[in-house]
């Protein structure tokens, strides 16, 4: 222990004086290329993606985490993973699904009374203002259990989960309207609407099974979806697929495609052809066109819609009667439907066609205005003829799936599943410009801000369905493969393969990193899931334990605690067998990245308490015993000592004896420690001298560090006084303890100070006196 202290003190001095040794460069670039078998092309690709230490990415990508029910955040062009965000499933690192606050969010996602602990996430969507990404919110859907989640990009935390009031599966979400007025969510597999469980026979498929499209109302100020202000279009039982919202001239409209408009119901076990055959026999399926703007006005005026399950349902009859809903034939078994950045065209990729079809919004509008329809579907929905809607169709390759737009006008990229390639083409001229092989079987693809009115170009990411031989084998289940492609030139250039080890990320949304303004800390005592002050917020020095019992003799213990480097207050919690225990911890830190964790033996408790946050863990102490708890984030040199005990006493337990000391100290020990502390103070003083003699106030990061260091130094003063008081009384054990605590605070101060000094040196701070 003493040796370790000495080493730490020495290293503080050493790093202050700048004793650092760097490796000597032995290799030349040619040597490395030769040794690793790299070509010049490889080196060029590396230079385009390599991000030197401390460097930042130009774009951030939010990827679906597939079956994990999470979101993966990574940087472009470095392809470095930055975070997994817990969304539909518990995520222990973030305490998601372990603290009371986030358990309440996951509970919103219960389906028909059941906890669902996975999610099949497909499409993330970033919030928009005037059709452009605004960096405020992220939405993502769960296909299997039709749900939608809201993530606030202020802290990258999931705030809300809504369950679709009607559907039993969905796929066409999340897609936002240009001002995030609504978030679109369309069904996939038709089913009787929820609450209609008496109808289960597939014989009634045509009459009782339904598809649909929900427009979830989003309140941007509050950052929450408003189910009671949302509405759902009843759709025929065609398997609806993806959606996109209109923009510019098509603003106010939504587009949703579909497959299996054959309404085939399968039955392979009865000798009937399987779904895959029955669902692909017609030459075309239907693009569904809906007017959400007019619909919202009519619903608000009480002219259409019926309140069901706390939300509004618009029947097909009402939708048709009010010119809100049309169908247009589209290429066989389509997948992607994408509105061009200027909102004039809609591009649909038909999986079983080798063409993409480009629809013209002006033509579609004219057909609507003239009421020129080729016919009606069996549900009375008007069908606009292909010739009255189509601008052109372009042969792009076998199995086109999805489209993404470039910053250059008229340029679009389409993923080609069967041919494993990306096709770059011009949708104004109808010309293919370039094709690039992909490894393998690309699904979605994504360009920078490619869903908005102003795509940023530069990079494209291909989300491949199969990796096969691209990485070191890790068993029969392979990672996913995201491939980064440079699209800045005429020819696409493949730069990098990135394995994704977490579910199938169907889609990714990207944004210019400078648009994001994530927080460093919370206002002290924040419940991060409601964004409000927690009722359990605790201030330094106000920590307490309260026990109360109801008339039936059921007792609850509330612990109002705090965490700060490097202790948890309280350090001992005593309760009685059978008590419900609620531990509420507020992290008093203000310093960047000073998160504390909180885990306890055998209680399934694991919290992540970021600076300013208040988190709670509630459990029943049903077994007498000793339950150690500790901090799970390596927050400081004395992190391992950030610990305590929950003691669960049997009823009627009588304590014997007092606390014992494991070690006794003398005046000599105390004096020696004080000497060390005074030496350490010398180091701190010189660091402070360096900082204050420079223009540190011009660097907000350094100002924050200095504030934190000043806090720590204040605590050191306190401990120093306590030590002196006990020394006066000759209580060398307590004097020694507080002298040690004094030193601990000094170490933390020095740590902050050195970080500030390094920062100033690296950023060429100016000497001011
Ligand atoms: Cu896998 Cu958009 Cu759900 Cu296509 S989706 S490939
Ligand atoms: Cu706090 Cu480790």
Tab-separated table of N, CA and C and ligand atoms in Angstrom, residues 596 631 633-635 639 642, ligand 2:
chain	number	residue	atom	x	y	z
A	596	UNK	N	-20.178	6.918	-12.261
A	596	UNK	CA	-20.008	5.851	-11.279
A	596	UNK	C	-21.039	4.772	-11.555
A	631	UNK	N	-18.719	0.272	-6.818
A	631	UNK	CA	-18.804	1.038	-8.067
A	631	UNK	C	-18.262	0.187	-9.216
A	633	UNK	N	-17.606	1.327	-12.415
A	633	UNK	CA	-16.858	2.075	-13.439
A	633	UNK	C	-15.501	2.434	-12.843
A	634	UNK	N	-14.407	2.125	-13.517
A	634	UNK	CA	-13.091	2.439	-12.953
A	634	UNK	C	-12.891	3.950	-13.006
A	635	UNK	N	-13.375	4.619	-11.962
A	635	UNK	CA	-13.560	6.069	-11.981
A	635	UNK	C	-12.360	6.831	-11.453
A	639	UNK	N	-10.867	3.506	-6.975
A	639	UNK	CA	-12.152	2.964	-7.447
A	639	UNK	C	-12.504	1.655	-6.747
A	642	UNK	N	-14.264	1.962	-3.641
A	642	UNK	CA	-15.574	2.614	-3.684
A	642	UNK	C	-16.612	1.517	-3.432
B	2	LIG	CU1	-16.828	5.243	-8.888
B	2	LIG	CU2	-15.499	3.478	-9.533
